[in-house]
PDB file of C-alpha atoms and ligand atoms in Angstrom:
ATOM      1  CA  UNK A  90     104.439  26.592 132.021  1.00 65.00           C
ATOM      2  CA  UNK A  91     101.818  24.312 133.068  1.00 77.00           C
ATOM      3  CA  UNK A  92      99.227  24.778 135.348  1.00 90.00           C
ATOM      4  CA  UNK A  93      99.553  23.566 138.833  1.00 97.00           C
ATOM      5  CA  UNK A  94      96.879  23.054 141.274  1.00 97.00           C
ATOM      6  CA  UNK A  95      98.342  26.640 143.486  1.00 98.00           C
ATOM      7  CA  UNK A  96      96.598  28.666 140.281  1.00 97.00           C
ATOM      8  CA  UNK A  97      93.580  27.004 140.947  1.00 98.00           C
ATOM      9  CA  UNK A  98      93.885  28.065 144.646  1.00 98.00           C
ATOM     10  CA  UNK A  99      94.479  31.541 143.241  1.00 98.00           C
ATOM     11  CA  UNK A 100      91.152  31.311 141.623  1.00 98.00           C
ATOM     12  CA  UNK A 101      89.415  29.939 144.556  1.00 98.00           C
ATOM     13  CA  UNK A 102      88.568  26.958 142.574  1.00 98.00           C
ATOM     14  CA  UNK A 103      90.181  25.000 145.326  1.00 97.00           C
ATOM     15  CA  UNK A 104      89.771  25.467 149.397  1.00 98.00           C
ATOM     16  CA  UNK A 105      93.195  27.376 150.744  1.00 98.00           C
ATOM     17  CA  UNK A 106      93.670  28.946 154.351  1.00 98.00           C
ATOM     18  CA  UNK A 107      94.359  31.762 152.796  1.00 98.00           C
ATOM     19  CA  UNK A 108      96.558  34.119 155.276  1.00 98.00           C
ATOM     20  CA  UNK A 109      97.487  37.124 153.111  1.00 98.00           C
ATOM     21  CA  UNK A 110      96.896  38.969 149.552  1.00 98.00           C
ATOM     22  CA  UNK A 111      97.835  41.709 147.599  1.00 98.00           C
ATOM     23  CA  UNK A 112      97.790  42.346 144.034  1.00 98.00           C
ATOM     24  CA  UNK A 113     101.326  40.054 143.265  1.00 98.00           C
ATOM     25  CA  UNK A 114     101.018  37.879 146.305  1.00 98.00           C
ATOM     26  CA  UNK A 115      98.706  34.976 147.778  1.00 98.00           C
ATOM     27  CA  UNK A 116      99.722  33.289 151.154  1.00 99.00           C
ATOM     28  CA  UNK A 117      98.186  30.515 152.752  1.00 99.00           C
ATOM     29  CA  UNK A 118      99.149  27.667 154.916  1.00 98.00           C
ATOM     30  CA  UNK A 119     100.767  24.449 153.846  1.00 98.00           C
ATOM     31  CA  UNK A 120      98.364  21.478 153.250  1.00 98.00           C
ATOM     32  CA  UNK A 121     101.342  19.030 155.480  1.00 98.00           C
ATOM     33  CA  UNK A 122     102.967  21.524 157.727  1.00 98.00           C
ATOM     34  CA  UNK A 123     106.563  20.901 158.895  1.00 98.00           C
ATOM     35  CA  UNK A 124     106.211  23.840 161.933  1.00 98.00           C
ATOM     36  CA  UNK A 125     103.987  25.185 164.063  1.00 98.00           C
ATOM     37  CA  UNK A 126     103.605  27.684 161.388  1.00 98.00           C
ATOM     38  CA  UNK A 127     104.551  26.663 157.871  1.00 98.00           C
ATOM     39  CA  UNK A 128     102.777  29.086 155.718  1.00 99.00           C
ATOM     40  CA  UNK A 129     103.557  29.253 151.600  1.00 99.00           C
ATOM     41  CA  UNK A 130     104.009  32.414 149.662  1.00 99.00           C
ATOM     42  CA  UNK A 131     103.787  32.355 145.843  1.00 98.00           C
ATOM     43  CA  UNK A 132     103.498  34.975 143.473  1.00 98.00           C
ATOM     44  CA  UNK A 133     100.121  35.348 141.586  1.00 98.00           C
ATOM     45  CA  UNK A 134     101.773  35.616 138.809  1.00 96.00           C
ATOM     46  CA  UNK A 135     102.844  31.941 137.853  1.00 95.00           C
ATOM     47  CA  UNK A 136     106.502  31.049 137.416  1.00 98.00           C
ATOM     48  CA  UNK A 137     107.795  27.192 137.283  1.00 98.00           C
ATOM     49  CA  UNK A 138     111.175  27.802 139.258  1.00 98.00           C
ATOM     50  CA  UNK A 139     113.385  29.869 140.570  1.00 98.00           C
ATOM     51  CA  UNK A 140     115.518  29.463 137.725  1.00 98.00           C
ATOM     52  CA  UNK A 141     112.795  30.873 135.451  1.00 98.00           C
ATOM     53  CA  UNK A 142     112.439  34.156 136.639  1.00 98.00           C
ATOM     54  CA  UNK A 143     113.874  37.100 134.815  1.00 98.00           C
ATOM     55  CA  UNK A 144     115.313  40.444 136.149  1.00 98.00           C
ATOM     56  CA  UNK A 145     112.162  42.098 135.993  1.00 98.00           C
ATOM     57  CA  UNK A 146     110.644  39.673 138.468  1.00 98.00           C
ATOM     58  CA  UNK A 147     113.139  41.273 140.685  1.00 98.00           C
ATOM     59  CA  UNK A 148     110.589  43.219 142.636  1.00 98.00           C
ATOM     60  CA  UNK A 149     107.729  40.760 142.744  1.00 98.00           C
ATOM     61  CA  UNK A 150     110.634  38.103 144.329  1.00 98.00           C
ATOM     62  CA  UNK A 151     111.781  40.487 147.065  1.00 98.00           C
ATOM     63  CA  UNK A 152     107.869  40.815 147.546  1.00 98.00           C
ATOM     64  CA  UNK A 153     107.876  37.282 148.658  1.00 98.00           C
ATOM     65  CA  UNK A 154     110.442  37.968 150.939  1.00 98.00           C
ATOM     66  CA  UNK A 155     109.402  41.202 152.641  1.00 98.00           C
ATOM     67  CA  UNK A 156     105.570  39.565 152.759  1.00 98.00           C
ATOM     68  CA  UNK A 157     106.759  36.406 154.671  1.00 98.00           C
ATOM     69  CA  UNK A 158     108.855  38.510 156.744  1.00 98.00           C
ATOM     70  CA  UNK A 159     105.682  41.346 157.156  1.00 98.00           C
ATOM     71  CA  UNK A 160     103.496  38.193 157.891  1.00 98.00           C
ATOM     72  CA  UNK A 161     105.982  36.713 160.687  1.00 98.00           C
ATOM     73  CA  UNK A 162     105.999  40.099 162.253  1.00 98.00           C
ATOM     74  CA  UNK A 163     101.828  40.327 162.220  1.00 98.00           C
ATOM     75  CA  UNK A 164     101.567  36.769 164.383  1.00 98.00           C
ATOM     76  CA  UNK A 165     104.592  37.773 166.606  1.00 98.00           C
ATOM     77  CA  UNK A 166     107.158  34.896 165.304  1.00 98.00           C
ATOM     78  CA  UNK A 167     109.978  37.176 164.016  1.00 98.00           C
ATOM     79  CA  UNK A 168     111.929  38.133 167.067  1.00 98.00           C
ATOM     80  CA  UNK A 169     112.300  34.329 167.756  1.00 98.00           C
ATOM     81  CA  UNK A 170     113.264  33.629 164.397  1.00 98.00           C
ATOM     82  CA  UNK A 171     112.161  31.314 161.409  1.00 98.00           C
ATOM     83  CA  UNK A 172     113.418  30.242 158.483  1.00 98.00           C
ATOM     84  CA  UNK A 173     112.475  31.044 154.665  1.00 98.00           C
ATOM     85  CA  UNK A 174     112.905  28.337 151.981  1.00 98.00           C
ATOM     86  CA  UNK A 175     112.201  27.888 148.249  1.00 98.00           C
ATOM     87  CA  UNK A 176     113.331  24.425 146.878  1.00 98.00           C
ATOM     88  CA  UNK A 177     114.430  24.147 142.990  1.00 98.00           C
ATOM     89  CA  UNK A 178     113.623  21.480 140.639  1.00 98.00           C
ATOM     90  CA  UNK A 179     114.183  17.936 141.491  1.00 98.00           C
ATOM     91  CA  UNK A 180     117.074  18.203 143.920  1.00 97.00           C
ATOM     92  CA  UNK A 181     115.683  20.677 145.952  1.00 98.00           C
ATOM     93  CA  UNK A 182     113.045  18.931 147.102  1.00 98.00           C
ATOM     94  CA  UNK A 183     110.479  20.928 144.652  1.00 98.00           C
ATOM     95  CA  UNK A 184     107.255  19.155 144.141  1.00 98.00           C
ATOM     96  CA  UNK A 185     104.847  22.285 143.016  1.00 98.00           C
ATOM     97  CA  UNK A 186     105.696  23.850 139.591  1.00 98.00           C
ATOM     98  CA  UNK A 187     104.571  27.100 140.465  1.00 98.00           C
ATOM     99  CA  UNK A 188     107.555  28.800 142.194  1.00 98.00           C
ATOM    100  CA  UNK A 189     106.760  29.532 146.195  1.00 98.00           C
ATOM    101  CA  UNK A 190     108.404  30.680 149.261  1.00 98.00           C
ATOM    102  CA  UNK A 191     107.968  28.515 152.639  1.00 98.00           C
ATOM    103  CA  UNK A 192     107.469  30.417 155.650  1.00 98.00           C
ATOM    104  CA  UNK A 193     108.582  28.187 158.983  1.00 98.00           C
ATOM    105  CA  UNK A 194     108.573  29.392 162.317  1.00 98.00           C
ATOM    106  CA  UNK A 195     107.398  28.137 165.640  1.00 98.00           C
ATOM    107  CA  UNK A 196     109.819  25.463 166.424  1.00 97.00           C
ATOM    108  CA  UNK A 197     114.066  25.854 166.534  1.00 97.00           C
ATOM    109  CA  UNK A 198     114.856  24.704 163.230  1.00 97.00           C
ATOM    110  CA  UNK A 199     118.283  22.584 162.451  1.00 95.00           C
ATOM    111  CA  UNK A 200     121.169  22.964 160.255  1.00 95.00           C
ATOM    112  CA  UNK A 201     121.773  21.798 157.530  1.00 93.00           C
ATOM    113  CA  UNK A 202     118.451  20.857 156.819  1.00 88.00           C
ATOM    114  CA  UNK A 203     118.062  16.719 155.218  1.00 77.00           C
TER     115      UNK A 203
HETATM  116  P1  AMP B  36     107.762  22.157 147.368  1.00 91.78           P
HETATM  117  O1  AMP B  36     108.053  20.737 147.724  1.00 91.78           O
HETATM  118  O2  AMP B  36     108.803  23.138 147.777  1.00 91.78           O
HETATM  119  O3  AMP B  36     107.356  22.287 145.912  1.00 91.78           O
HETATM  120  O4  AMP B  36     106.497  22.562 148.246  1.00 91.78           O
HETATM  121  C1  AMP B  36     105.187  22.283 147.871  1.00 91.78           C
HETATM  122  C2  AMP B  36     104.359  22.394 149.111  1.00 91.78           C
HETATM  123  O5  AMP B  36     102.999  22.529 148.737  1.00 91.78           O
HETATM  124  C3  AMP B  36     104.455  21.174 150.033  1.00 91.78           C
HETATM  125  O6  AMP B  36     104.973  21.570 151.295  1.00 91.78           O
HETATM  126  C4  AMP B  36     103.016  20.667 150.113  1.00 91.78           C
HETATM  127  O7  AMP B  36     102.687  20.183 151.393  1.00 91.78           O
HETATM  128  C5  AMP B  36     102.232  21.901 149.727  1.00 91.78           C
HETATM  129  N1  AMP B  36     100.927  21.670 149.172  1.00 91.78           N
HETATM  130  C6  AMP B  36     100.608  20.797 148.200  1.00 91.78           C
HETATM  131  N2  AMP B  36      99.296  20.895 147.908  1.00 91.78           N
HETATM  132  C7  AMP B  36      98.787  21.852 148.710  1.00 91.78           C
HETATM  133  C8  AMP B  36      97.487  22.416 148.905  1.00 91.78           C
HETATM  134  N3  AMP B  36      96.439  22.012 148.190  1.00 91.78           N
HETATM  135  N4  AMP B  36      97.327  23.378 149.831  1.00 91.78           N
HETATM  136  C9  AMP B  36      98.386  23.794 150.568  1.00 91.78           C
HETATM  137  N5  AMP B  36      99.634  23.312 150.429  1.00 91.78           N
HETATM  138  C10 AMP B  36      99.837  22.348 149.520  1.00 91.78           C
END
């Protein structure tokens, strides 16, 4: 795949807020936030889209989930609830080729989403 500009904020080459790491995840807030908290998770490792990832991504993608869900926890959003979101290609609103999980939480959210 190409590189997009989220391995660059991997490398520090360009300015994140930078919430969480570990080895296989980087988390850091969203440069046009859509909630109080809007807060992206992407594996270090880079993969385009959803669609590209293989079976033995399996771990690193439930990663994603259980950091988002460790992270909403940590800043006390969980009990009142958020929502998790990773768009797919064109018609899922997916603008970064470098597959990513969207953390939102502070506000009710609606359903279904636009
Ligand atoms: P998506 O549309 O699902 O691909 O989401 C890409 C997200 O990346 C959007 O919500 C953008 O606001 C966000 N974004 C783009 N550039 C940056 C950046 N430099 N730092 C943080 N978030 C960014």
């Amino acid at each position: 795949m190409s590189e997009t500009l989220f391995s660059k904020i991997i490398r520090r080459e360009i300015p994140a807020d930078i919430v969480f790491e570990d080895d296989h995840v980087l988390a850091f807030r969203d440069i046009h936030p859509q909630a109080p908290v809007h807060v992206l998770f992407i594996p270090k490792q880079p993969i385009a889209t959803l669609n590209d990832a293989i079976p033995e991504q399996a771990e690193l993608l439930g990663r994603l989930m259980l950091s988002a869900a460790a992270y909403a926890k940590s800043i006390g959003v969980a009990e009142n609830g958020y929502r998790v979101v990773m768009n797919c290609n064109g018609d899922g609103g997916q603008t970064v080729y470098h597959m990513h999980l969207h953390l939102l939480a502070g506000r009710p959210m609606t359903w279904p989403p636009g």
